Coordinates of C-alpha atoms in Angstrom, one line a residue:
M1 CA 0.0 0.0 0.0
L2 CA 2.8 2.4 0.9
T3 CA 4.6 1.5 -2.3
H4 CA 1.4 2.3 -4.3
A5 CA 1.0 5.6 -2.5
G6 CA 4.6 6.5 -3.1
G7 CA 4.2 5.7 -6.8
T8 CA 1.2 7.9 -7.0
V9 CA 3.0 10.8 -5.5
S10 CA 5.9 10.3 -7.7
A11 CA 3.7 10.2 -10.8
R12 CA 2.0 13.4 -9.8
S13 CA 5.4 15.0 -9.3
D14 CA 6.5 13.9 -12.7
N15 CA 3.3 15.2 -14.3
G16 CA 3.8 18.5 -12.6
A17 CA 7.4 18.8 -13.8
T18 CA 6.3 17.9 -17.4
E19 CA 3.6 20.6 -17.3
T20 CA 6.1 23.1 -16.0
V21 CA 8.6 22.3 -18.8
L22 CA 6.0 22.5 -21.5
N23 CA 4.3 25.6 -20.3
S24 CA 7.6 27.4 -19.8
V25 CA 9.0 26.6 -23.2
Q26 CA 5.7 27.7 -24.9
D27 CA 5.7 30.9 -22.9
L28 CA 9.4 31.7 -23.7
V29 CA 9.0 31.1 -27.4
S30 CA 5.7 33.1 -27.5
N31 CA 7.2 36.0 -25.7
A32 CA 10.3 36.0 -27.9
L33 CA 8.1 36.0 -31.0
S34 CA 6.1 39.0 -29.7
H35 CA 9.2 41.2 -29.6
S36 CA 10.6 43.0 -32.6
D37 CA 14.0 41.5 -31.7
A38 CA 13.6 38.1 -30.2
D39 CA 17.4 37.6 -29.5
L40 CA 17.6 40.9 -27.6
A41 CA 14.5 40.2 -25.6
L42 CA 15.7 36.7 -24.5
A43 CA 19.2 38.1 -23.7
S44 CA 17.8 41.0 -21.6
Q45 CA 15.7 38.6 -19.6
G46 CA 18.6 36.2 -19.1
A47 CA 16.5 33.5 -20.7
T48 CA 18.6 32.4 -23.6
E49 CA 20.1 29.3 -22.1
D50 CA 16.9 28.5 -20.2
L51 CA 15.1 28.4 -23.5
H52 CA 17.4 26.0 -25.1
D53 CA 17.5 23.7 -22.0
L54 CA 13.7 23.7 -22.0
V55 CA 13.5 22.9 -25.7
Q56 CA 15.8 19.9 -25.3
R57 CA 13.8 18.7 -22.3
A58 CA 10.6 19.1 -24.2
C59 CA 12.0 17.2 -27.2
D60 CA 13.2 14.4 -24.9
L61 CA 9.6 14.1 -23.5
A62 CA 8.1 14.2 -27.0
F63 CA 10.3 11.8 -28.9
S64 CA 12.3 9.7 -26.3
M65 CA 9.6 9.4 -23.7
D66 CA 6.6 9.2 -26.1
N67 CA 4.7 12.0 -24.5
S68 CA 2.0 13.1 -26.9
Q69 CA 1.3 16.3 -25.1
A70 CA 5.0 17.3 -25.5
R71 CA 4.9 16.3 -29.1
E72 CA 2.0 18.6 -29.7
I73 CA 3.7 21.5 -28.0
V74 CA 7.0 21.1 -29.9
H75 CA 5.2 20.7 -33.2
R76 CA 3.1 23.8 -32.5
I77 CA 6.3 25.7 -31.8
L78 CA 7.8 24.5 -35.0
Y79 CA 4.6 25.5 -36.9
D80 CA 5.0 29.0 -35.6
L81 CA 8.7 29.1 -36.4
Y82 CA 8.0 28.0 -40.0
G83 CA 5.4 30.7 -40.2
L84 CA 8.2 33.3 -39.9
H85 CA 9.3 32.3 -43.4
L86 CA 5.7 32.2 -44.9
C87 CA 4.0 35.2 -43.3
K88 CA 2.8 38.3 -45.1
P89 CA 5.7 40.8 -45.6
H90 CA 4.6 43.1 -42.8
P91 CA 7.4 44.6 -40.7
D92 CA 5.9 43.5 -37.4
L93 CA 5.7 39.9 -38.6
T94 CA 9.0 39.5 -40.4
A95 CA 11.5 40.9 -37.9
N96 CA 12.4 37.6 -36.4
Q97 CA 12.7 35.5 -39.5
Y98 CA 16.5 35.0 -39.0
S99 CA 16.6 35.3 -35.2
I100 CA 19.7 33.3 -34.2
E101 CA 18.1 31.9 -31.0
L102 CA 14.8 30.9 -32.7
L103 CA 16.8 29.2 -35.5
R104 CA 18.6 27.3 -32.8
V105 CA 15.3 26.2 -31.3
R106 CA 14.0 25.2 -34.7
C107 CA 17.2 23.1 -35.5
A108 CA 17.0 21.4 -32.1
I109 CA 13.4 20.4 -32.6
E110 CA 14.1 19.2 -36.2
K111 CA 17.0 17.1 -35.2
A112 CA 15.1 15.3 -32.3
W113 CA 12.1 14.9 -34.5
M114 CA 13.9 13.5 -37.5
D115 CA 15.8 11.0 -35.4
W116 CA 12.4 9.8 -34.2
E117 CA 10.9 9.7 -37.7
V118 CA 13.9 7.8 -39.2
S119 CA 13.5 5.2 -36.4
R120 CA 10.0 4.6 -37.6
V121 CA 10.7 4.2 -41.4
G122 CA 11.0 0.4 -41.3
K123 CA 12.6 -1.8 -43.9
L124 CA 13.0 -0.3 -47.3
P125 CA 14.2 -1.9 -50.6
S126 CA 17.8 -1.4 -51.3
N127 CA 19.6 -0.6 -54.6
V128 CA 16.5 0.5 -56.4
S129 CA 17.3 1.7 -59.9
P130 CA 15.7 4.9 -61.3
E131 CA 13.6 2.8 -63.7
N132 CA 12.2 0.9 -60.7
I133 CA 11.6 3.7 -58.3
G134 CA 8.0 4.2 -59.3
A135 CA 7.1 0.6 -58.6
A136 CA 8.9 0.7 -55.3
I137 CA 7.0 3.9 -54.2
K138 CA 3.7 2.4 -55.2
T139 CA 4.4 -0.9 -53.4
L140 CA 5.4 1.0 -50.3
W141 CA 2.2 3.0 -50.6
R142 CA -0.1 0.0 -51.2
E143 CA 1.5 -2.1 -48.4
H144 CA 1.4 0.6 -45.8
A145 CA -1.0 0.3 -42.9
G146 CA -2.4 3.8 -43.8
H147 CA -3.4 2.8 -47.3
N148 CA -7.2 2.8 -47.8
H149 CA -7.5 4.3 -44.3
A150 CA -10.8 3.6 -42.5
V151 CA -11.4 7.4 -42.1
F152 CA -12.4 7.7 -45.7
D153 CA -14.6 4.6 -45.7
F154 CA -16.2 6.1 -42.6
M155 CA -16.9 9.4 -44.3
K156 CA -18.2 7.6 -47.4
T157 CA -20.7 5.4 -45.6
E158 CA -21.3 6.5 -42.0
A159 CA -20.2 9.9 -41.0
T160 CA -22.8 12.6 -40.3
R161 CA -22.8 16.0 -42.0
Q162 CA -21.2 17.5 -38.9
Q163 CA -18.4 15.0 -38.8
I164 CA -17.5 15.6 -42.5
I165 CA -17.5 19.3 -41.8
K166 CA -15.1 18.7 -39.0
Y167 CA -12.8 17.0 -41.5
F168 CA -12.8 20.2 -43.6
T169 CA -11.6 22.3 -40.7
T170 CA -8.8 19.9 -39.7
D171 CA -7.7 19.6 -43.3
Y172 CA -7.5 23.3 -43.7
A173 CA -3.9 24.1 -42.7
L174 CA -2.1 21.9 -45.3
N175 CA -4.6 22.5 -48.1
M176 CA -4.2 26.3 -47.8
R177 CA -0.4 25.9 -47.8
F178 CA 0.1 23.5 -50.6
Y179 CA 0.6 26.3 -53.1
D180 CA 3.6 27.4 -51.2
L181 CA 5.0 23.9 -51.1
I182 CA 4.8 23.6 -54.8
V183 CA 6.5 27.0 -55.2
L184 CA 9.3 26.0 -52.8
S185 CA 9.8 22.7 -54.7
L186 CA 10.6 24.8 -57.8
V187 CA 13.6 26.5 -56.1
G188 CA 16.9 25.3 -57.4
I189 CA 15.6 22.3 -59.4
D190 CA 17.2 21.1 -62.6
E191 CA 15.8 22.5 -65.9
D192 CA 14.6 19.2 -67.2
V193 CA 12.2 18.6 -64.4
R194 CA 10.8 22.1 -64.1
M195 CA 8.0 21.6 -66.5
E196 CA 6.2 18.9 -64.4
V197 CA 6.4 21.0 -61.2
A198 CA 5.3 24.0 -63.2
H199 CA 2.2 22.1 -64.3
N200 CA 1.4 21.4 -60.7
F201 CA 1.9 25.1 -59.9
W202 CA -0.4 26.1 -62.8
D203 CA -3.1 23.7 -61.5
E204 CA -2.8 25.2 -58.0
M205 CA -3.3 28.6 -59.7
G206 CA -6.5 27.5 -61.4
Q207 CA -4.7 27.5 -64.8
G208 CA -4.9 31.3 -64.8
N209 CA -8.5 31.7 -63.6
P210 CA -8.5 33.5 -60.2
A211 CA -11.9 32.0 -59.3
R212 CA -10.4 28.5 -59.8
T213 CA -7.3 28.6 -57.7
H214 CA -7.2 25.8 -55.2
V215 CA -7.1 28.2 -52.3
R216 CA -10.2 30.0 -53.7
L217 CA -12.0 26.7 -54.3
Y218 CA -11.4 25.7 -50.7
R219 CA -12.6 29.0 -49.3
D220 CA -15.7 28.7 -51.5
L221 CA -16.5 25.4 -49.8
L222 CA -16.0 26.9 -46.3
E223 CA -18.2 29.8 -47.2
H224 CA -20.9 27.6 -48.5
L225 CA -21.0 25.6 -45.3
D226 CA -20.9 28.8 -43.2
I227 CA -17.5 27.8 -41.7
Q228 CA -15.7 30.9 -40.6
D229 CA -12.2 31.2 -42.1
T230 CA -10.2 31.3 -38.8
P231 CA -6.7 29.8 -39.5
E232 CA -5.5 30.1 -35.9
A233 CA -8.6 28.4 -34.5
F234 CA -8.2 25.6 -37.0
V235 CA -4.5 25.1 -36.1
D236 CA -5.3 25.3 -32.4
A237 CA -7.7 22.4 -32.8
L238 CA -5.1 20.1 -34.4
G239 CA -3.4 17.4 -32.4
W240 CA 0.3 16.5 -32.7
A241 CA -0.4 14.3 -35.7
G242 CA -2.0 17.0 -37.8
L243 CA 0.7 19.5 -36.9
S244 CA 3.4 16.9 -37.7
G245 CA 2.0 16.1 -41.2
Y246 CA 2.0 19.9 -42.0
N247 CA 5.5 20.4 -40.6
L248 CA 6.9 17.4 -42.4
L249 CA 6.4 18.8 -45.8
L250 CA 7.6 22.3 -44.8
Y251 CA 10.7 20.8 -43.1
F252 CA 11.5 19.0 -46.3
A253 CA 10.9 22.1 -48.4
F254 CA 12.9 24.5 -46.2
N255 CA 16.0 22.3 -45.9
R256 CA 18.0 21.8 -49.1
R257 CA 19.6 18.6 -47.8
E258 CA 16.2 17.1 -47.6
Y259 CA 15.3 17.6 -51.3
F260 CA 15.3 13.9 -52.2
R261 CA 13.0 13.0 -49.2
S262 CA 10.8 15.9 -50.2
I263 CA 10.1 14.6 -53.8
G264 CA 9.3 11.2 -52.3
A265 CA 6.8 12.7 -49.9
L266 CA 5.1 14.8 -52.6
A267 CA 4.8 11.7 -54.8
I268 CA 2.8 9.9 -52.1
T269 CA 0.6 13.0 -51.7
E270 CA -0.2 13.0 -55.4
L271 CA -0.7 9.2 -55.6
S272 CA -3.0 8.9 -52.6
D273 CA -5.4 11.9 -53.0
P274 CA -7.6 10.6 -55.8
E275 CA -8.8 7.4 -54.1
Q276 CA -9.3 9.0 -50.8
Y277 CA -11.1 12.1 -52.1
A278 CA -13.4 10.0 -54.2
K279 CA -14.7 8.4 -51.0
L280 CA -14.9 11.8 -49.3
L281 CA -17.0 13.1 -52.2
A282 CA -19.4 10.2 -52.0
G283 CA -19.8 10.9 -48.3
C284 CA -20.5 14.5 -48.9
R285 CA -23.2 13.8 -51.4
R286 CA -24.7 11.2 -49.1
V287 CA -25.2 13.8 -46.4
G288 CA -26.4 16.5 -48.8
I289 CA -23.2 18.6 -49.2
G290 CA -22.9 19.8 -52.7
T291 CA -26.1 18.3 -54.0
D292 CA -27.7 21.7 -54.4
R293 CA -24.6 23.3 -55.7
P294 CA -22.0 20.7 -57.0
S295 CA -19.4 23.3 -57.7
V296 CA -18.7 23.8 -54.0
L297 CA -16.9 20.4 -54.0
D298 CA -14.7 21.3 -56.9
Y299 CA -11.6 21.5 -54.7
Y300 CA -11.8 17.8 -53.9
S301 CA -13.3 16.7 -57.3
E302 CA -10.5 18.5 -59.2
H303 CA -7.9 16.6 -57.1
V304 CA -9.5 13.3 -58.0
E305 CA -9.2 14.1 -61.7
V306 CA -5.9 16.1 -61.7
D307 CA -3.8 14.2 -59.1
A308 CA -4.5 10.9 -60.9
L309 CA -2.2 12.4 -63.6
H310 CA 0.1 14.2 -61.3
G311 CA 1.1 11.0 -59.4
D312 CA 2.6 9.2 -62.4
G313 CA 3.8 12.5 -63.9
W314 CA 5.7 13.3 -60.7
I315 CA 7.4 9.9 -60.7
D316 CA 8.2 9.8 -64.4
N317 CA 9.1 13.4 -65.0
V318 CA 10.6 14.5 -61.7
I319 CA 11.9 11.5 -59.6
V320 CA 13.2 9.3 -62.4
P321 CA 15.3 12.0 -64.1
I322 CA 16.7 13.2 -60.8
L323 CA 17.7 9.7 -59.7
K324 CA 19.4 9.1 -63.1
R325 CA 21.5 12.1 -62.2
Y326 CA 21.9 11.1 -58.5
P327 CA 21.3 7.3 -58.4
G328 CA 22.6 7.0 -54.8
E329 CA 19.6 9.0 -53.5
A330 CA 16.9 6.4 -54.1
R331 CA 16.8 5.5 -50.5
A332 CA 16.2 9.1 -49.5
V333 CA 13.3 9.3 -51.9
L334 CA 11.8 6.2 -50.3
E335 CA 12.4 7.5 -46.8
G336 CA 10.5 10.7 -47.6
A337 CA 7.6 8.6 -49.0
A338 CA 7.6 6.4 -45.9
M339 CA 7.7 9.4 -43.5
R340 CA 4.8 11.0 -45.4
L341 CA 2.8 7.7 -45.1
N342 CA 3.5 7.4 -41.4
S343 CA 2.5 11.0 -40.7
S344 CA -0.6 10.6 -42.8
Q345 CA -1.7 7.5 -41.0
A346 CA -1.2 9.1 -37.6
Y347 CA -3.3 12.1 -38.8
W348 CA -6.1 10.0 -40.1
D349 CA -6.1 7.8 -37.0
W350 CA -6.5 11.0 -34.9
Q351 CA -9.1 12.4 -37.3
L352 CA -11.2 9.3 -37.2
A353 CA -11.1 9.3 -33.4
E354 CA -12.1 13.0 -33.3
M355 CA -15.1 12.3 -35.6
K356 CA -16.3 9.4 -33.5
A357 CA -15.8 11.4 -30.3
L358 CA -18.0 14.2 -31.8
S359 CA -20.7 11.6 -32.4
A360 CA -20.4 10.3 -28.8
R361 CA -20.6 13.8 -27.3
K362 CA -23.8 14.5 -29.4
R363 CA -25.4 11.2 -28.2
A364 CA -24.5 12.1 -24.6
A365 CA -26.0 15.5 -24.9
L366 CA -29.3 14.0 -26.3
A367 CA -29.5 11.2 -23.6
P368 CA -32.5 11.5 -21.3
I369 CA -31.9 12.6 -17.8
G370 CA -32.9 10.4 -14.9

């Protein structure tokens, strides 16, 4: 009995220490970002070394000790730090883009996170030739536990209108940022693969029609459903898995050394969207979304049609030519694909649980009293 009581006290103490670390690191980063000179603000408070010690402790909790709350905190910090490179060019928002101390924070999180991601990649085929890389990527995709994820079958056949609408809000962050990812993937690439990426960019831009850009189509859907366009609220509602999936593609795009992983991850995105979105569209129509005005679903229907071509095009016209030039990077391409698959599965697992929890809360609210 005493042992049990002692264990309980120890657990509470550990929980308290964890909360302190996570709250403190969030507060320090948030305060630094609120100043026009984050480095000066941290130095004047004598908080520079405290910040980096707390970041390391939070990363240990997140990735070595498998603490999901810590993982959410460090990914939200990383989300905010990536935002420094993507925000509107307003002086109050851009001052800390190259803060030395915030870049140290970002690099520390990225290193701990990537060590964790690499440990989860699993067995990959070796010595894959450029000509066989497409088959290897597709096999990896089809044999992954996240392939044909249950969340899309759930939306197709069971989900309520409210549950599907929840999906739209949790899917917001990456959908609204994909244009930037395509633009970043154009930077520094070889001339012979630019055209395929440019086709992707042109499709994101509605092929020159402002009313058909993918961002505009997504906003049209939100407006039709009376969903207020509140980016921060949507991001705040994401768990670690949603933040991680968003951050993964940005991490690849921002770090030149990760270029080969990046093209593998983008290939998986292009390959998987058509099948999944076809099921989502069926679910939308089942609950009456888009039946009165089919065009509000154009964001997803266009991805069903266009990405079916982009998937093979990305492999044949980007990955194969690049690997013919750099044949030793086939493993990196497959690692990027595997990491994207892992992050997507975690996100869809979380998303399905959130949808079902929404249904359970509704049933509880409607249950008779007494």
